[in-house]
Backbone as a ProteinNet text record, in pm:
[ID]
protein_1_A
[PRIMARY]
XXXXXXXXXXXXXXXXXXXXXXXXXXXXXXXXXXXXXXXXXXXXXXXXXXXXXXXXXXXXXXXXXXXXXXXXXXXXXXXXXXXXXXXXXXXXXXXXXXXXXXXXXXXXXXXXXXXXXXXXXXXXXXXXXXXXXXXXXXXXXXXXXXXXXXXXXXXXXXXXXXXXXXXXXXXXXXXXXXXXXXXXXXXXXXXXXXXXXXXXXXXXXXXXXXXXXXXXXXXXXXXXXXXXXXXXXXXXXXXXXXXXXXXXXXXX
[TERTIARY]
1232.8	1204.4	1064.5	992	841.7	851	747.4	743.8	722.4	838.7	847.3	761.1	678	610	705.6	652.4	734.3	788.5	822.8	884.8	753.2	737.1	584.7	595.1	728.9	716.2	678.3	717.9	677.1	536	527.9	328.7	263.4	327.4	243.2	228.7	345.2	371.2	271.2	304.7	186	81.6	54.3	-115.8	-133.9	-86.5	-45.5	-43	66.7	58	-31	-131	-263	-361	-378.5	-459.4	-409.8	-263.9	-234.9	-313.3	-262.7	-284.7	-430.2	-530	-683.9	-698.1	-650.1	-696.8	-765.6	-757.7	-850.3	-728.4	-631.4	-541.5	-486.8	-618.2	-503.6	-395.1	-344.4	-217.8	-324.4	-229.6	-234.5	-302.3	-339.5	-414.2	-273.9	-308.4	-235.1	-221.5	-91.8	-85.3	-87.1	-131.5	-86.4	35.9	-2.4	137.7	219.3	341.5	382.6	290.6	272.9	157.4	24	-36.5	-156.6	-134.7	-22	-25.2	-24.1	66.5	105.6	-20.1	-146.5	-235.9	-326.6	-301.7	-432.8	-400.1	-221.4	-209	-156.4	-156.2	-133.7	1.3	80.3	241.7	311	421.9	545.4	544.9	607.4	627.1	739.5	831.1	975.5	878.8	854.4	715.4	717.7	621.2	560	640.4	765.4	805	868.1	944.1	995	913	832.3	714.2	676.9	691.8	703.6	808.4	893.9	1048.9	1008.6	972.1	937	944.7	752.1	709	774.9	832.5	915	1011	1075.1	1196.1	1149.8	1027.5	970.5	910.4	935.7	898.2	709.5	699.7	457.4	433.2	498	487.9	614.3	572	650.7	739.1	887.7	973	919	1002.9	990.4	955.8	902.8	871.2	758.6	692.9	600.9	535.1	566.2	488.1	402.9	418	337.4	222.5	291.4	198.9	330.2	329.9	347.6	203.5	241.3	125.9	144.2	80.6	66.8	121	216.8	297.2	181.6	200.6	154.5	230.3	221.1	298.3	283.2	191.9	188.7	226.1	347.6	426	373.6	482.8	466.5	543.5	518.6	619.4	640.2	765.8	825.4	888.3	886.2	948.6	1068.6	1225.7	1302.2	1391.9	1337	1432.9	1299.8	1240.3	1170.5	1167.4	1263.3	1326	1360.4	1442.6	1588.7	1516.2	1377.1	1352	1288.9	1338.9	1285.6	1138.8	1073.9	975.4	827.4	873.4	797.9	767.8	846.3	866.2	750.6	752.3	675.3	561.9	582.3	448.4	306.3	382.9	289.2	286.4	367.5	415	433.3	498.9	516.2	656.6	726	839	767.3	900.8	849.7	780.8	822.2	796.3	661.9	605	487.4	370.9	360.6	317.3	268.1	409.6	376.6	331.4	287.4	230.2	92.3	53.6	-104.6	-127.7	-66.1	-120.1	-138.9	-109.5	-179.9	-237.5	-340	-412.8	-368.3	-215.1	-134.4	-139.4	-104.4	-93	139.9	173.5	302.7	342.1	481.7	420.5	638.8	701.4	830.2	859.9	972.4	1062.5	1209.6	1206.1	1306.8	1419.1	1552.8	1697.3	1779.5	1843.4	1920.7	2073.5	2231.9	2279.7	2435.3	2529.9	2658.2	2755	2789.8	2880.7	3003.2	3068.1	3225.7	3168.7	3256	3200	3299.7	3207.2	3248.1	3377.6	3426	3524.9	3435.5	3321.3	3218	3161.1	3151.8	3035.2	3170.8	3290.7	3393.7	3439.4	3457.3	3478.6	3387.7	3271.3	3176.7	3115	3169.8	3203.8	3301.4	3399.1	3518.8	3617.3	3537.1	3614.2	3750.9	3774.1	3857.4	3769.5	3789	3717.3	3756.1	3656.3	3638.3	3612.9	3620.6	3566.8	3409.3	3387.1	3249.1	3111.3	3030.7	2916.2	2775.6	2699.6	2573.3	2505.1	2376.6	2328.6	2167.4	2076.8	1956.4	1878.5	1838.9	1826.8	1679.8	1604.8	1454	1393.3	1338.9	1263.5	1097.7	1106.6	915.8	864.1	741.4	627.9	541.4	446.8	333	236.1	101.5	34.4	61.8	163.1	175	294	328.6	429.9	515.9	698	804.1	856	847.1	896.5	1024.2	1072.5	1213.5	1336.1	1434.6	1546.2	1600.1	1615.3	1707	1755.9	1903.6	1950	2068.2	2042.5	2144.6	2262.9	2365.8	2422.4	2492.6	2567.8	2606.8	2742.5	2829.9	2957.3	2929.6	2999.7	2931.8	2933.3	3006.9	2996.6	2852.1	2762.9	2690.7	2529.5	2550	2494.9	2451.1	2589	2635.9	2515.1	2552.1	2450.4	2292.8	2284.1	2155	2124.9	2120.2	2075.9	1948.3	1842	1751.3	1777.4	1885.6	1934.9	1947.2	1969	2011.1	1871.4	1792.3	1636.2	1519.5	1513	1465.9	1284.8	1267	1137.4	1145.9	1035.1	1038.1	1022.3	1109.5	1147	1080.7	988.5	843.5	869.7	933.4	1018.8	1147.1	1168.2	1279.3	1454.8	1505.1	1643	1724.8	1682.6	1758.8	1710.3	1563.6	1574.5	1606	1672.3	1683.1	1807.2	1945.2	2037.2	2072.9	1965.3	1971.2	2027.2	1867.3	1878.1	1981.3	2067.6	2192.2	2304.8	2305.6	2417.6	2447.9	2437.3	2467.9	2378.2	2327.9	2216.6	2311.5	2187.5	2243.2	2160.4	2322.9	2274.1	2290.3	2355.5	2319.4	2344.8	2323.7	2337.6	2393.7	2447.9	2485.5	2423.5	2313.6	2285.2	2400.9	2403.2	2432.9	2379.2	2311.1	2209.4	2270.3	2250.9	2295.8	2213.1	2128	2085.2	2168.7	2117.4	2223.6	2081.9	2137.8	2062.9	2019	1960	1981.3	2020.7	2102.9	2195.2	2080.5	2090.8	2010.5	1953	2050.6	1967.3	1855	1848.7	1768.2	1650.6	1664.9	1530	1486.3	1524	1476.5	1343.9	1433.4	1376.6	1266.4	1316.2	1203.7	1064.2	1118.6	1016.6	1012.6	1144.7	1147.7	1245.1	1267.8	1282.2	1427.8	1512.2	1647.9	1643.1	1533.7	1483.2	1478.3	1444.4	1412.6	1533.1	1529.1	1658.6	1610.6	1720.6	1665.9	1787.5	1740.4	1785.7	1857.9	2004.2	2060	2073	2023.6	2057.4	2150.4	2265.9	2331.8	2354	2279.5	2223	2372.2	2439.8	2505.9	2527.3	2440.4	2406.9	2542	2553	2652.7	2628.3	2683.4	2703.6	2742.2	2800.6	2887.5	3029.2	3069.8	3194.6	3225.7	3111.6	3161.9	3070	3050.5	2952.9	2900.3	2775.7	2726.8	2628.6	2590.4	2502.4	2484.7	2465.3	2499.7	2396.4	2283.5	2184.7	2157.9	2139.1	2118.3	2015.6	1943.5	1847.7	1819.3	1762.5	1747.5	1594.5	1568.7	1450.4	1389.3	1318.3	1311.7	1217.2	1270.3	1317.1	1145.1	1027.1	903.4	807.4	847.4	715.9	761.9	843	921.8	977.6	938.9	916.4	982.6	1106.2	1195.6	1158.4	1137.1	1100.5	1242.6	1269.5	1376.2	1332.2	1273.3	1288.4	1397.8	1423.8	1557.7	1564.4	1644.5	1605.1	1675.7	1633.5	1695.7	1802.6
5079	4956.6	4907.2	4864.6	4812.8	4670.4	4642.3	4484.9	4364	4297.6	4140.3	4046.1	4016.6	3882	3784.6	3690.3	3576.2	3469.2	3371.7	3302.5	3228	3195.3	3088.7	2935.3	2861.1	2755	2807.6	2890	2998.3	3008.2	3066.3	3081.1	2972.3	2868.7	2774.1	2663.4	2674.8	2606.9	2732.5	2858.8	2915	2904.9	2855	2798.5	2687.8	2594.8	2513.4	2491.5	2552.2	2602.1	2704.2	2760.8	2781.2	2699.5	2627.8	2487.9	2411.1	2351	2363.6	2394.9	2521.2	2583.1	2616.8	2629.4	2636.2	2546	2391.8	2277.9	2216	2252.1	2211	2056.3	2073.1	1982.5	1932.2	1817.1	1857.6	1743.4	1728.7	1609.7	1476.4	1418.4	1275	1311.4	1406.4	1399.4	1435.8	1310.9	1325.6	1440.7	1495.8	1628.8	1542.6	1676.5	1591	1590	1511.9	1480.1	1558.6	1586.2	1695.5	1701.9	1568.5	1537.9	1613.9	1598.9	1681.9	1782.5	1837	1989.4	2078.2	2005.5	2083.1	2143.2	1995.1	2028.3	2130.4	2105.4	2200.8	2329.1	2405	2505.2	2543.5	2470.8	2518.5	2537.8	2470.5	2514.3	2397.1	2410	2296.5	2190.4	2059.6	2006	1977.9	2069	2132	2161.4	2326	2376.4	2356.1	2227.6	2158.6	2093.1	2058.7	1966.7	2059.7	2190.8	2287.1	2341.4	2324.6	2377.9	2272	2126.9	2076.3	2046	2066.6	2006.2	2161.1	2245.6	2343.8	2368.3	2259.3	2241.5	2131.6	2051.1	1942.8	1985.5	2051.7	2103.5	2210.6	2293.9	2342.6	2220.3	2081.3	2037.1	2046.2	2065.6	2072.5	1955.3	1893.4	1779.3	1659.9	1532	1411	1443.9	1354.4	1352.5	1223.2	1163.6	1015.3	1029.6	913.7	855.7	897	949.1	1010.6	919.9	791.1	641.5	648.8	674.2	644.9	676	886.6	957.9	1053.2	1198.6	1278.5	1278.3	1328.9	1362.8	1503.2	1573.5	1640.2	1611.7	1669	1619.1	1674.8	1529.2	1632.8	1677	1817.2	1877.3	1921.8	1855.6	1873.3	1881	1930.6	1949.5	1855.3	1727	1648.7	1647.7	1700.2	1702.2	1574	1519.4	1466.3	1456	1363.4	1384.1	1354.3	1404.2	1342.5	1280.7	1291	1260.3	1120.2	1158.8	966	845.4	901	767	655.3	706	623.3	596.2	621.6	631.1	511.8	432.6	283.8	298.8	404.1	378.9	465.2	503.9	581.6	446.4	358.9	225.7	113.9	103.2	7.3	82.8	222.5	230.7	215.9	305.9	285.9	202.1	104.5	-37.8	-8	122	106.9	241.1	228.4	343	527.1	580.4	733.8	789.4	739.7	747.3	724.7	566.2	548.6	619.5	615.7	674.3	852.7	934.2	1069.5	1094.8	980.8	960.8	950.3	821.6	798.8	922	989.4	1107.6	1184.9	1220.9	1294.2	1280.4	1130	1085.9	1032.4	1000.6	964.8	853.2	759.2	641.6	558.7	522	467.3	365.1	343.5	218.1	228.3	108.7	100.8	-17.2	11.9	-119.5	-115.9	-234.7	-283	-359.5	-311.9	-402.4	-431.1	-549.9	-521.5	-618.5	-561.5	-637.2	-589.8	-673.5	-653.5	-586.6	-440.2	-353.2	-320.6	-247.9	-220.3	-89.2	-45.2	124.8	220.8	303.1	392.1	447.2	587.2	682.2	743.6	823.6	868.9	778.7	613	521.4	464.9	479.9	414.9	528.8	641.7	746.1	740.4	787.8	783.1	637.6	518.7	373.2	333.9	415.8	388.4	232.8	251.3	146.3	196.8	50.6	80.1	94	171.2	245.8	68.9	39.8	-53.9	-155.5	-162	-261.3	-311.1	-463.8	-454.3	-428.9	-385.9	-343.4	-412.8	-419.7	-468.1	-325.9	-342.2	-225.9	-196.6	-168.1	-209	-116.3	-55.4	50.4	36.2	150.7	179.8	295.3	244.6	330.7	368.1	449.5	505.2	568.5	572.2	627.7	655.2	766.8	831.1	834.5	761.6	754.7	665.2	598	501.3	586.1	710.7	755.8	800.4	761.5	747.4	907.7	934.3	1021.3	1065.5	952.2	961.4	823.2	872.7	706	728.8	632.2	578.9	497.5	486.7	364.1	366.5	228.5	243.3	120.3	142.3	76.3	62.8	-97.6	-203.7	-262	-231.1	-327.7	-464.1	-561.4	-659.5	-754.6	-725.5	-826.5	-748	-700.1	-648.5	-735.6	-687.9	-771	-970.9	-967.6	-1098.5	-1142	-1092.9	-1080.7	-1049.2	-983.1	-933.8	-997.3	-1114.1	-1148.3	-1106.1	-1048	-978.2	-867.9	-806.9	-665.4	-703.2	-824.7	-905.1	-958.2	-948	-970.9	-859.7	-864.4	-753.1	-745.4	-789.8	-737.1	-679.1	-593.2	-496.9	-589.9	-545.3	-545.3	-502.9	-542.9	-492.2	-474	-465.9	-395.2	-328.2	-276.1	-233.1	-261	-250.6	-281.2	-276.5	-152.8	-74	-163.1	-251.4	-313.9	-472.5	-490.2	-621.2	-588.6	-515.2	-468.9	-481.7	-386.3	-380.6	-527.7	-580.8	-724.4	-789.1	-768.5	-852.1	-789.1	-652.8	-598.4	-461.7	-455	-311.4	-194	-163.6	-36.3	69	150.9	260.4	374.5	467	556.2	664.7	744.2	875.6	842.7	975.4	990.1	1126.1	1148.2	1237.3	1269.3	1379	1408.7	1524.1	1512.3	1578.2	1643.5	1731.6	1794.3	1868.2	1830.6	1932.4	1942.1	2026.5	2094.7	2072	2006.9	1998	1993.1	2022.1	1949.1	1762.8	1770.2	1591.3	1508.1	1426.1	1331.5	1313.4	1303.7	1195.2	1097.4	1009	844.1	876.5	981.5	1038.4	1090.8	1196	1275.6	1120.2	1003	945.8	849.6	820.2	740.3	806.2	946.3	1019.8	1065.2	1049.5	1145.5	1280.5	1373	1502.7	1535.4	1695.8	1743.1	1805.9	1877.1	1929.5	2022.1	2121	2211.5	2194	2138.7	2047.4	1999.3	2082.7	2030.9	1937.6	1874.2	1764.7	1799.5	1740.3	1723.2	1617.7	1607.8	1495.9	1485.9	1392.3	1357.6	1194.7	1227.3	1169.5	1114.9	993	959.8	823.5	897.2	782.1	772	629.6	590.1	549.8	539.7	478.1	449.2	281	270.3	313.4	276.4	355.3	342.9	273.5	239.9	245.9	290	269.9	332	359	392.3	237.4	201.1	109.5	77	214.4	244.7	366.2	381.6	494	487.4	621.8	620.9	730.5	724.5	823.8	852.4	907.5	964.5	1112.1	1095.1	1187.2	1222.4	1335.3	1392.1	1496.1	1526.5	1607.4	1701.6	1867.3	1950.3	2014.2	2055.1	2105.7	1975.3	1908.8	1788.8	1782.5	1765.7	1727.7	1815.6	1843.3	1887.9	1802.1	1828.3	1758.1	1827.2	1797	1843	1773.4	1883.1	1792.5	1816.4	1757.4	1792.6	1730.3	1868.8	1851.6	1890	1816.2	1885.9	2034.7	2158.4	2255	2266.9
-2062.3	-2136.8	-2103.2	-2224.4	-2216.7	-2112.4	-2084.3	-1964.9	-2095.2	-2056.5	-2141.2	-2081.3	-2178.3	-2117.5	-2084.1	-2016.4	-1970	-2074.1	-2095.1	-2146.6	-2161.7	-2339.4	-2333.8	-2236.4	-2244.5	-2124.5	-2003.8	-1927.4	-1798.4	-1773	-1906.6	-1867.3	-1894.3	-1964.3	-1947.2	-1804	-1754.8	-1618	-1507.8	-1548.2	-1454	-1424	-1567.1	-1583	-1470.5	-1487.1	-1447.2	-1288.8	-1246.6	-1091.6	-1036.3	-1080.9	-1053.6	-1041.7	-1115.8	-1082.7	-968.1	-938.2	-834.1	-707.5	-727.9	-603.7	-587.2	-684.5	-646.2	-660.2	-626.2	-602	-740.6	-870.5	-967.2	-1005.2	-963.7	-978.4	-808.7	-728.4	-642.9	-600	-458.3	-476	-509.1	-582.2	-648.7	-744.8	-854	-932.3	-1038.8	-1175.4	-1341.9	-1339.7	-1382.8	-1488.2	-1622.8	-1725.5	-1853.9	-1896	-2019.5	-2086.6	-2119.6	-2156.3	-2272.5	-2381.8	-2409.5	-2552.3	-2570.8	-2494.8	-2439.1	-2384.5	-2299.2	-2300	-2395.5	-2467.4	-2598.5	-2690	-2690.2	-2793.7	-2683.1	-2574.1	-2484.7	-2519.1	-2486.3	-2470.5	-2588.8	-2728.6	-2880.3	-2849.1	-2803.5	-2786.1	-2866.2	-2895.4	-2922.5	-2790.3	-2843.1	-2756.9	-2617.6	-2747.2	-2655.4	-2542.1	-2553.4	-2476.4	-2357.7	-2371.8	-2283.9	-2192.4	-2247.3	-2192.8	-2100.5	-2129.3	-2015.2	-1909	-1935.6	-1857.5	-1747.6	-1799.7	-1700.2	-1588.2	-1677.6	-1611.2	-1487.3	-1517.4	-1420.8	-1266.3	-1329	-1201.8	-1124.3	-1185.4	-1157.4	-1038.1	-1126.5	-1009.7	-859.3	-897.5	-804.3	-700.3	-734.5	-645.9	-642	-793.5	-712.4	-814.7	-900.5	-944.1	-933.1	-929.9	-886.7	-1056.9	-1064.7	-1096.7	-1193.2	-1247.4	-1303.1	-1458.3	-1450.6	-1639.4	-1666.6	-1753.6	-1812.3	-1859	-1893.6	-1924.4	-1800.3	-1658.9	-1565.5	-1535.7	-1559.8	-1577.6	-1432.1	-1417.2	-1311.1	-1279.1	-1100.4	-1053.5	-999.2	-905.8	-826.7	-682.3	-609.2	-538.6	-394.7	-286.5	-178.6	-80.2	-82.3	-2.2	130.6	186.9	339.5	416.4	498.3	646.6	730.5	718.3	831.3	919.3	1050.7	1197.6	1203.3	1239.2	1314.6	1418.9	1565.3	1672.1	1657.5	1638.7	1564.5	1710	1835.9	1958.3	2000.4	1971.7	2013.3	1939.3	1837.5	1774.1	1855	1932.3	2002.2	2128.7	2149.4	2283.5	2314.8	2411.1	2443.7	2484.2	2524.4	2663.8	2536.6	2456.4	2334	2289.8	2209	2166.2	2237.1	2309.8	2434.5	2455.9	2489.6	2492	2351.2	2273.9	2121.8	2064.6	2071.7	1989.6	1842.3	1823.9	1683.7	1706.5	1594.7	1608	1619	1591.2	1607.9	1475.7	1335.5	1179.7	1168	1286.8	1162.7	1291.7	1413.7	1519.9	1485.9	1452.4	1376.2	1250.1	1187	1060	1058.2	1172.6	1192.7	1294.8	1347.9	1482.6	1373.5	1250.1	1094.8	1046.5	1060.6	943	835.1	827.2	707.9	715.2	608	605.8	585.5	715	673.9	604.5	549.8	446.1	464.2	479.9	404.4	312	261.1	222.5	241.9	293	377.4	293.3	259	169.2	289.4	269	405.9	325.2	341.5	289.9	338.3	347	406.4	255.1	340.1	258.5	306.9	238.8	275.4	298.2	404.2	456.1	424.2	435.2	320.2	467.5	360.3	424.3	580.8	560.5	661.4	751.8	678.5	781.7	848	862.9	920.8	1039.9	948.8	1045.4	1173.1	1176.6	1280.7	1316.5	1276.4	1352.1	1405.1	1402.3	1466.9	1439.8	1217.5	1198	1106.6	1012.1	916.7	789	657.7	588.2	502.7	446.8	368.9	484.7	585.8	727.5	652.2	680.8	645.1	750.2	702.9	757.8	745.6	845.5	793.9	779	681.2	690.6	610.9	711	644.3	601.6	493.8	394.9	423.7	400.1	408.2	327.3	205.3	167.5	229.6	313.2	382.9	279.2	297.7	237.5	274.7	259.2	341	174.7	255	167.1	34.4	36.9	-69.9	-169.4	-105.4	-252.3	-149.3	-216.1	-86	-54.2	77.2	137.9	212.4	215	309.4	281.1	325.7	325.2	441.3	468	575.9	580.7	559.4	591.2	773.8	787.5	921.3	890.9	928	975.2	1097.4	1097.5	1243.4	1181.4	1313.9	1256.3	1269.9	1205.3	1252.9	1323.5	1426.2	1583.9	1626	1606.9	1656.1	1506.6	1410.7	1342.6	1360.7	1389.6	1444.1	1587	1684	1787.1	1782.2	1707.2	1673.3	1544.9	1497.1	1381.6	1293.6	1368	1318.1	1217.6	1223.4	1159.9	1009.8	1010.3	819.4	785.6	824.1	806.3	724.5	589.6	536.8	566.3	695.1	732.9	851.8	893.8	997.5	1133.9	1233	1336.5	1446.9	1496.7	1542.1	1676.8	1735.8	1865.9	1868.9	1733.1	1720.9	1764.5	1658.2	1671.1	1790.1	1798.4	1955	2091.9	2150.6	2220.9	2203.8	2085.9	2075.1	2099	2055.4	2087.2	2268.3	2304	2417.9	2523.6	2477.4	2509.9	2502	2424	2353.2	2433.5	2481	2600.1	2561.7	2439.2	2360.9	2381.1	2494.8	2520.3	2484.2	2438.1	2356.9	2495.5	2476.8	2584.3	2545.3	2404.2	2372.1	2215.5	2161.9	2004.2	2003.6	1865.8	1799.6	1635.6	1670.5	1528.2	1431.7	1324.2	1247	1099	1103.1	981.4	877.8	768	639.2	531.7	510.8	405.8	248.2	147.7	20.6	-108.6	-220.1	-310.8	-327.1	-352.7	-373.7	-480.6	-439.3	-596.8	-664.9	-786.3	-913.5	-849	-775.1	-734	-634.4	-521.4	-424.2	-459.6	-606.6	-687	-744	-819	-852.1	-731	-588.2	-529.6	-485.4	-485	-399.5	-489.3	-586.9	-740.1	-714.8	-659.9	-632.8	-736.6	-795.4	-855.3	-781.9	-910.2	-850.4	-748.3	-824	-700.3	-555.7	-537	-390.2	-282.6	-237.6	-123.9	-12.2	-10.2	84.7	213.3	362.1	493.1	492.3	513.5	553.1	716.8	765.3	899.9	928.3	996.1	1025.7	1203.2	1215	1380.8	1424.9	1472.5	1561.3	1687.4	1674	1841.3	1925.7	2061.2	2141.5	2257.7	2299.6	2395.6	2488.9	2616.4	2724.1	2651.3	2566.2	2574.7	2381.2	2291.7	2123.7	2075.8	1961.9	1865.5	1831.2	1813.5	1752.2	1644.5	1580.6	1502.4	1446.6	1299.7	1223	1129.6	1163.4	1034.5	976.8	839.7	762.1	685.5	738.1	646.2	571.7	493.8	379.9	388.6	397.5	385.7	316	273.9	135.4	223.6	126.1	243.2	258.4	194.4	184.3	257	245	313.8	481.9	539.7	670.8	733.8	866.7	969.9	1101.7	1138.3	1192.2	1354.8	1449.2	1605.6	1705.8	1777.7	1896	2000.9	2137.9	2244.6	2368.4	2390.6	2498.5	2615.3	2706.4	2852.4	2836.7	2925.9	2922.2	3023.2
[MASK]
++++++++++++++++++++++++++++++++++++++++++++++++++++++++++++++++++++++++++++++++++++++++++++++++++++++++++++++++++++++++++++++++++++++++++++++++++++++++++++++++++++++++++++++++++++++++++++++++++++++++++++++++++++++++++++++++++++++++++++++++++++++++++++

């Protein structure tokens, strides 16, 4: 059998991801429209539009409304220390958490937003709280961002005799000594964690927040902290799987 050219959406997204990749397009820079692809590369607008949904899902362009404009996604490998989160003496010393600290040690710029609001917990946030499943929860949600376009979620939650004590936790601005030593302060020192990691596609609501594509698998990490004597904190973040670079160091 003779060699089939590719599919005309195919080659036109190839085009495409060549520019990319020789930088003639690079991150943060407009792709065009379907509208304008179409007339650049003499194609339909169907076309165009597969061609983008493409690169979309490959993850080399942002997701979203085409009113905005897609861009060029940047895809840079950012390490993270993912064990000096929790670490009091990391905290005090840098005066800033482990997120925005491994962000500026890159040259990156950190940026969140902060929801914070009392929920019924789910089947999982009860399980690993050691509550009752519909028990309510405080729980303060964080969309980060590197460079101004969002990279990660996290949300944590607190049962709430612990909310209660720590009134800061219902406060949707950042916590500039972190949760964990105000906790502390309050009696609740946290003396180990339990991570839990899973690799998945990401829901609809996640590609939306994130502007990532189906393609794109994202990291679920599941962090619950504990006292000597309970679990007192449960966070989850989501990380999208080509940008983030998760690091543990452990004693041997």
């Amino acid at each position: 059998m003779g060699h089939r050219e590719p599919p005309l959406y195919a080659q036109v997204a190839d085009a495409i991801r060549t520019q990319i990749r020789t930088g003639e397009l690079p991150p943060g820079a407009l792709v065009p429209t379907e509208r304008d692809l179409a007339q650049e590369r003499g194609v339909s607008r169907g076309t165009a539009v597969r061609a983008i949904e493409q690169l979309v899902s490959e993850g080399l362009v942002t997701a979203g409304s085409t009113r905005a404009g897609r861009r060029v996604r940047d895809r840079r490998v950012l390490p993270i220390h993912a064990s000096r989160t929790e670490n009091l003496d990391h905290r005090r010393t840098s005066g800033v958490d482990a997120w925005v600290s491994d962000t500026q040690a890159h040259g990156r710029t950190p940026g969140q937003h902060i929801e914070v609001a009392v929920v019924a917990a789910s089947r999982e946030v009860a399980e690993w709280l050691d509550l009752s499943e519909g028990e309510a929860v405080a729980v303060r949600r964080r969309l980060r961002t590197l460079d101004g376009q969002p990279s990660n979620l996290a949300d944590t939650y607190y049962p709430m005799d612990i909310a209660q004590a720590v009134p800061e936790i219902l406060d949707p601005t950042d916590v500039k000594q972190g949760v964990i030593a105000l906790m502390a302060a309050c009696g609740y020192e946290q003396v180990r964690y339990v991570d839990r990691l899973q690799w998945r596609p990401p829901t609809p609501e996640e590609a939306a927040k994130l502007h990532i594509g189906s393609g794109v698998s994202v990291l679920t990490q599941w962090r619950t902290g504990y006292t000597e004597g309970r679990p007192v904190k449960l966070t989850r973040s989501v990380w999208p799987g080509d940008t983030i670079e998760l690091i543990y160091e452990l004693p041997a």
